[in-house]
Tab-separated table of C-alpha atoms in Angstrom:
chain	number	residue	atom	x	y	z
A	178	THR	CA	38.244	62.768	-18.043
A	179	SER	CA	37.010	65.465	-15.646
A	180	PRO	CA	38.290	68.639	-13.942
A	181	ASN	CA	38.482	66.913	-10.548
A	182	VAL	CA	40.573	64.026	-11.878
A	183	ALA	CA	42.848	66.414	-13.784
A	184	LEU	CA	43.316	68.621	-10.716
A	185	PHE	CA	44.142	65.635	-8.505
A	186	TRP	CA	46.798	64.268	-10.863
A	187	CYS	CA	48.264	67.722	-11.478
A	188	ARG	CA	48.826	68.039	-7.733
A	189	VAL	CA	50.299	64.537	-7.587
A	190	LEU	CA	52.739	65.415	-10.375
A	191	MET	CA	53.683	68.680	-8.679
A	192	ALA	CA	54.509	66.732	-5.496
A	193	GLY	CA	57.438	65.296	-7.442
A	194	ALA	CA	58.325	68.459	-9.363
A	195	ILE	CA	58.579	70.457	-6.126
A	196	PHE	CA	61.748	68.587	-5.128
A	197	THR	CA	63.507	68.640	-8.511
A	198	PRO	CA	66.094	71.433	-8.030
A	199	PHE	CA	66.794	70.456	-4.419
A	200	PHE	CA	67.398	66.805	-5.304
A	201	TYR	CA	69.521	67.870	-8.260
A	202	LEU	CA	71.682	70.205	-6.200
A	203	HIS	CA	72.118	67.497	-3.559
A	204	HIS	CA	73.050	64.968	-6.251
A	205	LEU	CA	75.672	67.244	-7.797
A	206	ASN	CA	77.089	68.118	-4.378
A	207	VAL	CA	77.629	64.425	-3.593
A	208	ALA	CA	78.631	63.200	-7.052
A	209	LEU	CA	80.616	66.087	-8.509
A	210	LEU	CA	81.156	69.066	-6.219
A	211	HIS	CA	82.285	67.189	-3.066
A	212	SER	CA	85.746	68.778	-3.242
A	213	TYR	CA	84.367	72.186	-4.146
A	214	LYS	CA	85.427	75.161	-2.026
A	215	LYS	CA	81.820	76.004	-1.080
A	216	HIS	CA	80.999	72.510	0.164
A	217	GLU	CA	79.848	73.493	3.689
A	218	LEU	CA	77.783	76.391	2.370
A	219	LEU	CA	76.191	74.029	-0.141
A	220	LYS	CA	75.152	71.674	2.646
A	221	ARG	CA	73.318	74.484	4.437
A	222	ILE	CA	71.661	75.654	1.223
A	223	ILE	CA	70.522	72.088	0.478
A	224	ARG	CA	69.028	71.705	3.975
A	225	ILE	CA	67.139	74.983	3.599
A	226	GLY	CA	65.916	73.835	0.180
A	227	TYR	CA	64.538	70.573	1.557
A	228	LEU	CA	62.780	72.450	4.349
A	229	LEU	CA	61.172	74.833	1.853
A	230	ALA	CA	60.192	71.912	-0.389
A	231	LEU	CA	58.438	70.189	2.516
A	232	VAL	CA	56.540	73.393	3.305
A	233	PHE	CA	55.327	73.674	-0.293
A	234	LEU	CA	54.504	69.964	-0.345
A	235	VAL	CA	52.157	70.477	2.623
A	236	TRP	CA	50.269	73.136	0.636
A	237	ASP	CA	50.383	71.223	-2.658
A	238	PHE	CA	46.938	69.636	-2.275
A	239	THR	CA	45.217	72.909	-1.486
A	240	PRO	CA	43.877	75.714	-3.715
A	241	TYR	CA	46.684	77.944	-2.371
A	242	PHE	CA	49.203	76.035	-4.484
A	243	VAL	CA	47.255	74.729	-7.501
A	244	ALA	CA	44.016	76.677	-7.570
A	245	SER	CA	42.157	74.860	-10.354
A	246	VAL	CA	42.374	73.535	-13.888
A	247	GLU	CA	40.857	75.096	-16.989
A	248	ALA	CA	41.081	75.015	-20.769
A	249	LYS	CA	44.256	76.719	-21.988
A	250	SER	CA	45.629	76.688	-25.535
A	251	ILE	CA	45.405	73.110	-26.878
A	252	PHE	CA	44.811	71.563	-23.436
A	253	LYS	CA	41.370	70.766	-22.082
A	254	TYR	CA	42.629	70.948	-18.487
A	255	TRP	CA	45.700	72.940	-17.527
A	256	PRO	CA	46.591	74.128	-14.004
A	257	THR	CA	46.017	77.627	-12.701
A	258	PRO	CA	48.372	78.770	-9.916
A	259	GLY	CA	47.319	79.591	-6.372
A	260	VAL	CA	48.732	82.454	-4.313
A	261	LEU	CA	51.652	80.357	-3.021
A	262	PHE	CA	52.727	79.151	-6.442
A	263	ALA	CA	54.580	82.346	-7.398
A	264	PRO	CA	56.819	82.255	-4.258
A	265	PHE	CA	57.427	78.553	-4.890
A	266	LEU	CA	58.312	79.106	-8.546
A	267	THR	CA	60.691	81.921	-7.602
A	268	ILE	CA	62.579	79.756	-5.086
A	269	TRP	CA	62.450	76.763	-7.444
A	270	SER	CA	63.965	78.849	-10.250
A	271	LEU	CA	66.662	80.375	-8.033
A	272	TYR	CA	67.823	76.934	-6.919
A	273	ALA	CA	67.888	75.689	-10.504
A	274	LEU	CA	69.886	78.721	-11.660
A	275	TYR	CA	72.217	78.410	-8.673
A	276	THR	CA	72.930	74.801	-9.651
A	277	LEU	CA	73.821	75.887	-13.188
A	278	PHE	CA	76.058	78.622	-11.778
A	279	LEU	CA	77.903	76.101	-9.597
A	280	LEU	CA	78.438	73.814	-12.578
A	281	PHE	CA	79.852	76.675	-14.644
A	282	ASP	CA	82.059	77.910	-11.792
A	283	PHE	CA	83.329	74.390	-11.108
A	284	TYR	CA	84.067	73.915	-14.819
A	285	ARG	CA	85.848	77.261	-15.035
A	286	HIS	CA	88.219	76.484	-12.147
A	287	GLU	CA	88.834	72.788	-12.838
A	288	THR	CA	92.205	71.886	-14.397
A	289	ASP	CA	91.774	68.146	-14.968
A	290	GLN	CA	90.810	67.753	-18.636
A	291	ASP	CA	88.704	64.611	-18.201
A	292	LEU	CA	86.783	66.191	-15.348
A	293	ARG	CA	86.287	69.360	-17.409
A	294	ALA	CA	84.955	67.340	-20.337
A	295	ARG	CA	82.589	65.414	-18.057
A	296	THR	CA	81.388	68.597	-16.374
A	297	ARG	CA	80.835	70.269	-19.742
A	298	LEU	CA	78.544	67.445	-20.843
A	299	ILE	CA	76.568	67.624	-17.601
A	300	MET	CA	76.393	71.416	-17.737
A	301	VAL	CA	75.136	71.629	-21.341
A	302	GLY	CA	72.657	68.820	-20.720
A	303	SER	CA	71.431	70.533	-17.561
A	304	ILE	CA	70.913	73.856	-19.359
A	305	LEU	CA	68.820	72.101	-22.008
A	306	ALA	CA	66.845	70.225	-19.363
A	307	TRP	CA	66.105	73.211	-17.131
A	308	PHE	CA	65.245	75.715	-19.849
A	309	GLY	CA	63.544	73.177	-22.088
A	310	SER	CA	61.850	70.701	-19.810
A	311	GLY	CA	61.752	72.710	-16.572
A	312	PHE	CA	60.912	76.378	-16.984
A	313	ASN	CA	59.092	75.680	-20.244
A	314	ASN	CA	56.183	74.074	-18.359
A	315	TYR	CA	55.121	77.126	-16.370
A	316	PRO	CA	54.345	80.081	-18.705
A	317	LEU	CA	50.998	78.537	-19.651
A	318	TRP	CA	50.052	78.414	-15.957
A	319	TYR	CA	49.938	82.218	-16.121
A	320	GLY	CA	48.179	82.424	-19.481
A	321	VAL	CA	51.317	82.926	-21.593
A	322	ASN	CA	50.747	80.832	-24.707
A	323	ILE	CA	54.072	78.962	-24.697
A	324	LEU	CA	53.521	75.225	-25.074
A	325	PRO	CA	55.811	72.776	-23.229
A	326	TRP	CA	57.380	71.291	-26.345
A	327	GLY	CA	60.758	71.668	-24.666
A	328	ASN	CA	60.098	68.586	-22.547
A	329	ALA	CA	61.577	66.567	-25.419
A	330	LEU	CA	64.977	68.053	-24.517
A	331	MET	CA	64.996	65.958	-21.356
A	332	THR	CA	65.913	63.052	-23.634
A	333	VAL	CA	69.031	64.940	-24.763
A	334	TYR	CA	69.988	65.531	-21.129
A	335	ILE	CA	69.620	61.828	-20.308
A	336	VAL	CA	71.774	60.839	-23.296
A	337	MET	CA	74.495	63.372	-22.401
A	338	VAL	CA	74.624	62.363	-18.744
A	339	GLY	CA	74.584	58.690	-19.713
A	340	TYR	CA	77.539	59.326	-22.024
A	341	ALA	CA	79.385	61.155	-19.228
A	342	ILE	CA	78.748	58.230	-16.866
A	343	PHE	CA	80.112	55.544	-19.199
A	344	LYS	CA	82.787	57.561	-21.017
A	345	TYR	CA	84.394	59.026	-17.892
A	346	ASN	CA	83.269	56.411	-15.335
A	347	TRP	CA	81.259	59.018	-13.464
A	348	LEU	CA	79.523	57.793	-10.281
A	349	ASP	CA	81.912	54.768	-10.262
A	350	ILE	CA	79.633	53.094	-12.769
A	351	GLU	CA	81.914	50.031	-13.066
A	352	VAL	CA	81.560	49.369	-9.339
A	353	ILE	CA	77.788	49.805	-9.575
A	354	ILE	CA	77.575	47.378	-12.520
A	355	LYS	CA	79.707	44.767	-10.722
A	356	LYS	CA	77.606	45.035	-7.559
A	357	THR	CA	74.418	44.805	-9.636
A	358	LEU	CA	75.682	41.665	-11.385
A	359	VAL	CA	76.638	40.088	-8.057
A	360	PHE	CA	73.227	40.913	-6.601
A	361	THR	CA	71.496	39.560	-9.713
A	362	GLY	CA	73.518	36.348	-9.475
A	363	LEU	CA	72.650	35.888	-5.807
A	364	LEU	CA	68.981	36.558	-6.532
A	365	ALA	CA	68.958	34.056	-9.402
A	366	SER	CA	70.721	31.453	-7.234
A	367	THR	CA	68.223	31.951	-4.432
A	368	PHE	CA	65.365	31.593	-6.892
A	369	ALA	CA	66.840	28.423	-8.370
A	370	ILE	CA	67.554	26.809	-4.976
A	371	LEU	CA	64.453	27.793	-3.029
A	372	ILE	CA	61.625	28.955	-5.232
A	373	LEU	CA	62.015	26.913	-8.426
A	374	PRO	CA	61.724	23.472	-6.712
A	375	THR	CA	58.641	24.704	-4.849
A	376	LEU	CA	57.013	25.783	-8.105
A	377	LEU	CA	57.841	22.451	-9.761
A	378	ILE	CA	56.425	20.479	-6.837
A	379	GLN	CA	53.305	22.657	-6.854
A	380	GLU	CA	52.888	22.100	-10.584
A	381	TYR	CA	53.298	18.330	-10.129
A	382	ILE	CA	50.693	18.220	-7.344
A	383	LEU	CA	48.216	20.270	-9.369
A	384	ARG	CA	48.647	18.044	-12.415
A	385	SER	CA	48.299	14.896	-10.321
A	386	ALA	CA	45.145	16.245	-8.710
A	387	SER	CA	43.746	17.168	-12.125
A	388	ILE	CA	44.449	13.681	-13.530
A	389	THR	CA	42.923	12.039	-10.468
A	390	ALA	CA	39.807	14.207	-10.759
A	391	ARG	CA	39.385	13.294	-14.438
A	392	MET	CA	39.826	9.573	-13.741
A	393	THR	CA	37.306	9.726	-10.897
A	394	GLY	CA	34.844	11.495	-13.144
A	395	LEU	CA	35.238	8.848	-15.842
A	396	ALA	CA	34.786	6.049	-13.315
A	397	ILE	CA	31.565	7.561	-12.009
A	398	SER	CA	30.195	8.121	-15.502
Protein backbone atom coordinates (compact mmCIF):
# COMPACT_ATOMS: atom_id res chain seq x y z
CA THR A 1 0.00 0.00 0.00
CA SER A 2 3.01 2.32 0.38
CA PRO A 3 6.77 2.32 -0.28
CA ASN A 4 7.57 2.07 3.44
CA VAL A 5 5.33 -0.97 3.95
CA ALA A 6 6.71 -2.64 0.82
CA LEU A 7 10.30 -1.98 1.89
CA PHE A 8 9.68 -3.37 5.38
CA TRP A 9 8.14 -6.62 4.11
CA CYS A 10 10.80 -7.02 1.43
CA ARG A 11 13.44 -6.94 4.16
CA VAL A 12 11.42 -9.38 6.27
CA LEU A 13 11.21 -11.80 3.33
CA MET A 14 14.93 -11.45 2.64
CA ALA A 15 15.65 -12.39 6.27
CA GLY A 16 14.39 -15.86 5.35
CA ALA A 17 15.87 -15.99 1.85
CA ILE A 18 19.35 -15.17 3.20
CA PHE A 19 19.59 -18.59 4.87
CA THR A 20 18.20 -20.70 2.00
CA PRO A 21 21.39 -22.21 0.50
CA PHE A 22 23.03 -22.68 3.90
CA PHE A 23 20.01 -24.49 5.34
CA TYR A 24 19.74 -26.56 2.18
CA LEU A 25 23.38 -27.60 2.24
CA HIS A 26 23.09 -28.48 5.93
CA HIS A 27 19.94 -30.50 5.24
CA LEU A 28 21.56 -32.49 2.43
CA ASN A 29 24.68 -33.09 4.51
CA VAL A 30 22.60 -34.62 7.31
CA ALA A 31 19.98 -36.41 5.22
CA LEU A 32 21.89 -37.60 2.17
CA LEU A 33 25.62 -36.88 2.15
CA HIS A 34 26.47 -38.09 5.69
CA SER A 35 28.66 -40.88 4.32
CA TYR A 36 30.19 -38.66 1.66
CA LYS A 37 33.99 -38.46 1.47
CA LYS A 38 33.99 -34.67 2.00
CA HIS A 39 31.88 -34.80 5.16
CA GLU A 40 34.32 -32.93 7.46
CA LEU A 41 35.00 -30.28 4.83
CA LEU A 42 31.26 -29.85 4.39
CA LYS A 43 30.83 -29.21 8.10
CA ARG A 44 33.37 -26.38 7.98
CA ILE A 45 31.79 -24.90 4.86
CA ILE A 46 28.35 -25.02 6.50
CA ARG A 47 29.65 -23.25 9.63
CA ILE A 48 31.23 -20.52 7.51
CA GLY A 49 27.96 -20.19 5.59
CA TYR A 50 25.92 -19.70 8.75
CA LEU A 51 28.38 -17.09 9.98
CA LEU A 52 28.14 -15.18 6.70
CA ALA A 53 24.34 -15.46 6.75
CA LEU A 54 24.22 -13.94 10.24
CA VAL A 55 26.43 -11.06 9.09
CA PHE A 56 24.11 -10.32 6.16
CA LEU A 57 21.08 -10.69 8.42
CA VAL A 58 22.45 -7.92 10.66
CA TRP A 59 22.62 -5.60 7.63
CA ASP A 60 19.29 -6.74 6.15
CA PHE A 61 17.23 -3.93 7.69
CA THR A 62 19.55 -1.20 6.49
CA PRO A 63 19.86 0.62 3.13
CA TYR A 64 23.21 -1.16 2.63
CA PHE A 65 21.38 -4.41 1.90
CA VAL A 66 17.99 -3.38 0.45
CA ALA A 67 18.33 0.26 -0.52
CA SER A 68 14.74 1.07 -1.49
CA VAL A 69 11.74 -0.02 -3.51
CA GLU A 70 10.56 1.46 -6.80
CA ALA A 71 8.34 0.71 -9.77
CA LYS A 72 9.91 -1.93 -12.02
CA SER A 73 8.23 -3.72 -14.93
CA ILE A 74 4.73 -4.79 -13.82
CA PHE A 75 5.43 -4.23 -10.11
CA LYS A 76 4.53 -1.05 -8.27
CA TYR A 77 7.20 -1.69 -5.63
CA TRP A 78 10.23 -3.84 -6.31
CA PRO A 79 13.49 -3.83 -4.30
CA THR A 80 16.65 -2.04 -5.33
CA PRO A 81 19.91 -3.53 -3.99
CA GLY A 82 22.27 -1.80 -1.59
CA VAL A 83 26.06 -1.97 -1.79
CA LEU A 84 26.23 -5.19 0.26
CA PHE A 85 23.66 -7.04 -1.81
CA ALA A 86 26.06 -7.94 -4.65
CA PRO A 87 28.58 -9.64 -2.28
CA PHE A 88 25.67 -11.44 -0.60
CA LEU A 89 24.20 -12.60 -3.91
CA THR A 90 27.61 -13.85 -5.04
CA ILE A 91 28.12 -15.95 -1.89
CA TRP A 92 24.48 -17.07 -1.95
CA SER A 93 24.85 -18.24 -5.56
CA LEU A 94 28.16 -20.01 -4.94
CA TYR A 95 26.66 -22.00 -2.07
CA ALA A 96 23.64 -22.94 -4.18
CA LEU A 97 25.85 -24.05 -7.08
CA TYR A 98 28.14 -25.93 -4.71
CA THR A 99 25.14 -27.84 -3.37
CA LEU A 100 24.13 -28.83 -6.90
CA PHE A 101 27.71 -29.91 -7.61
CA LEU A 102 27.75 -32.12 -4.51
CA LEU A 103 24.47 -33.73 -5.54
CA PHE A 104 25.82 -34.47 -9.02
CA ASP A 105 29.14 -35.78 -7.68
CA PHE A 106 27.36 -37.96 -5.12
CA TYR A 107 25.05 -39.31 -7.84
CA ARG A 108 27.97 -39.99 -10.17
CA HIS A 109 29.88 -42.07 -7.60
CA GLU A 110 26.95 -43.88 -5.97
CA THR A 111 26.46 -47.54 -6.94
CA ASP A 112 23.22 -48.36 -5.10
CA GLN A 113 20.45 -48.07 -7.70
CA ASP A 114 17.70 -46.99 -5.30
CA LEU A 115 19.93 -44.31 -3.83
CA ARG A 116 20.88 -43.15 -7.33
CA ALA A 117 17.23 -42.92 -8.33
CA ARG A 118 16.39 -40.97 -5.17
CA THR A 119 19.34 -38.63 -5.66
CA ARG A 120 18.40 -38.06 -9.29
CA LEU A 121 14.92 -36.91 -8.28
CA ILE A 122 16.33 -34.55 -5.66
CA MET A 123 18.98 -33.25 -8.03
CA VAL A 124 16.60 -32.49 -10.92
CA GLY A 125 14.09 -30.93 -8.54
CA SER A 126 16.82 -28.82 -6.96
CA ILE A 127 18.04 -27.56 -10.35
CA LEU A 128 14.49 -26.49 -11.23
CA ALA A 129 14.03 -24.84 -7.84
CA TRP A 130 17.31 -22.92 -7.80
CA PHE A 131 17.27 -21.72 -11.40
CA GLY A 132 13.52 -21.20 -11.52
CA SER A 133 12.49 -20.05 -8.08
CA GLY A 134 15.86 -18.90 -6.71
CA PHE A 135 18.05 -17.04 -9.18
CA ASN A 136 15.01 -15.98 -11.20
CA ASN A 137 13.99 -13.48 -8.50
CA TYR A 138 17.07 -11.27 -8.67
CA PRO A 139 17.62 -9.95 -12.25
CA LEU A 140 14.83 -7.40 -11.80
CA TRP A 141 16.62 -6.04 -8.71
CA TYR A 142 19.29 -4.79 -11.12
CA GLY A 143 16.88 -3.53 -13.78
CA VAL A 144 17.02 -6.63 -16.01
CA ASN A 145 13.45 -7.16 -17.18
CA ILE A 146 13.16 -10.86 -16.31
CA LEU A 147 10.00 -11.54 -14.31
CA PRO A 148 10.03 -14.19 -11.56
CA TRP A 149 7.60 -16.55 -13.27
CA GLY A 150 9.98 -19.39 -12.43
CA ASN A 151 8.74 -19.42 -8.84
CA ALA A 152 6.04 -21.83 -10.02
CA LEU A 153 8.77 -24.45 -10.48
CA MET A 154 9.11 -24.68 -6.71
CA THR A 155 5.91 -26.74 -6.84
CA VAL A 156 7.65 -29.26 -9.12
CA TYR A 157 10.55 -29.48 -6.67
CA ILE A 158 8.19 -30.16 -3.76
CA VAL A 159 6.39 -32.90 -5.71
CA MET A 160 9.67 -34.56 -6.74
CA VAL A 161 11.14 -34.49 -3.24
CA GLY A 162 7.84 -35.71 -1.80
CA TYR A 163 7.91 -38.62 -4.25
CA ALA A 164 11.51 -39.41 -3.28
CA ILE A 165 10.54 -39.39 0.41
CA PHE A 166 7.63 -41.81 0.06
CA LYS A 167 8.91 -43.96 -2.81
CA TYR A 168 12.36 -44.60 -1.34
CA ASN A 169 11.58 -43.99 2.36
CA TRP A 170 13.96 -41.04 2.43
CA LEU A 171 14.37 -39.35 5.84
CA ASP A 172 12.93 -42.52 7.48
CA ILE A 173 9.47 -41.23 6.68
CA GLU A 174 7.78 -44.36 8.11
CA VAL A 175 9.38 -43.72 11.50
CA ILE A 176 8.33 -40.07 11.35
CA ILE A 177 4.73 -41.01 10.49
CA LYS A 178 4.57 -43.57 13.32
CA LYS A 179 5.95 -41.08 15.84
CA THR A 180 3.51 -38.43 14.58
CA LEU A 181 0.58 -40.82 14.98
CA VAL A 182 1.69 -41.75 18.50
CA PHE A 183 2.05 -38.09 19.43
CA THR A 184 -1.35 -37.30 17.91
CA GLY A 185 -2.92 -40.15 19.87
CA LEU A 186 -1.37 -38.97 23.14
CA LEU A 187 -2.50 -35.41 22.45
CA ALA A 188 -6.05 -36.55 21.68
CA SER A 189 -6.11 -38.71 24.83
CA THR A 190 -4.90 -35.82 26.95
CA PHE A 191 -7.55 -33.57 25.45
CA ALA A 192 -10.28 -36.14 26.06
CA ILE A 193 -9.23 -36.84 29.67
CA LEU A 194 -8.36 -33.35 30.88
CA ILE A 195 -9.73 -30.63 28.65
CA LEU A 196 -13.00 -32.06 27.31
CA PRO A 197 -14.62 -32.61 30.77
CA THR A 198 -13.61 -29.07 31.76
CA LEU A 199 -15.27 -27.65 28.65
CA LEU A 200 -18.44 -29.68 29.28
CA ILE A 201 -18.63 -28.55 32.90
CA GLN A 202 -18.05 -24.95 31.83
CA GLU A 203 -20.80 -25.24 29.23
CA TYR A 204 -23.18 -26.71 31.83
CA ILE A 205 -22.46 -23.91 34.32
CA LEU A 206 -22.95 -21.23 31.67
CA ARG A 207 -26.26 -22.73 30.56
CA SER A 208 -27.45 -23.08 34.15
CA ALA A 209 -26.53 -19.48 34.87
CA SER A 210 -28.33 -18.34 31.71
CA ILE A 211 -31.50 -20.27 32.64
CA THR A 212 -31.40 -18.91 36.18
CA ALA A 213 -30.99 -15.35 34.90
CA ARG A 214 -33.97 -15.74 32.56
CA MET A 215 -36.16 -17.20 35.32
CA THR A 216 -35.19 -14.39 37.69
CA GLY A 217 -36.01 -11.84 35.04
CA LEU A 218 -39.43 -13.39 34.45
CA ALA A 219 -40.15 -13.47 38.18
CA ILE A 220 -39.31 -9.80 38.57
CA SER A 221 -41.41 -8.81 35.57
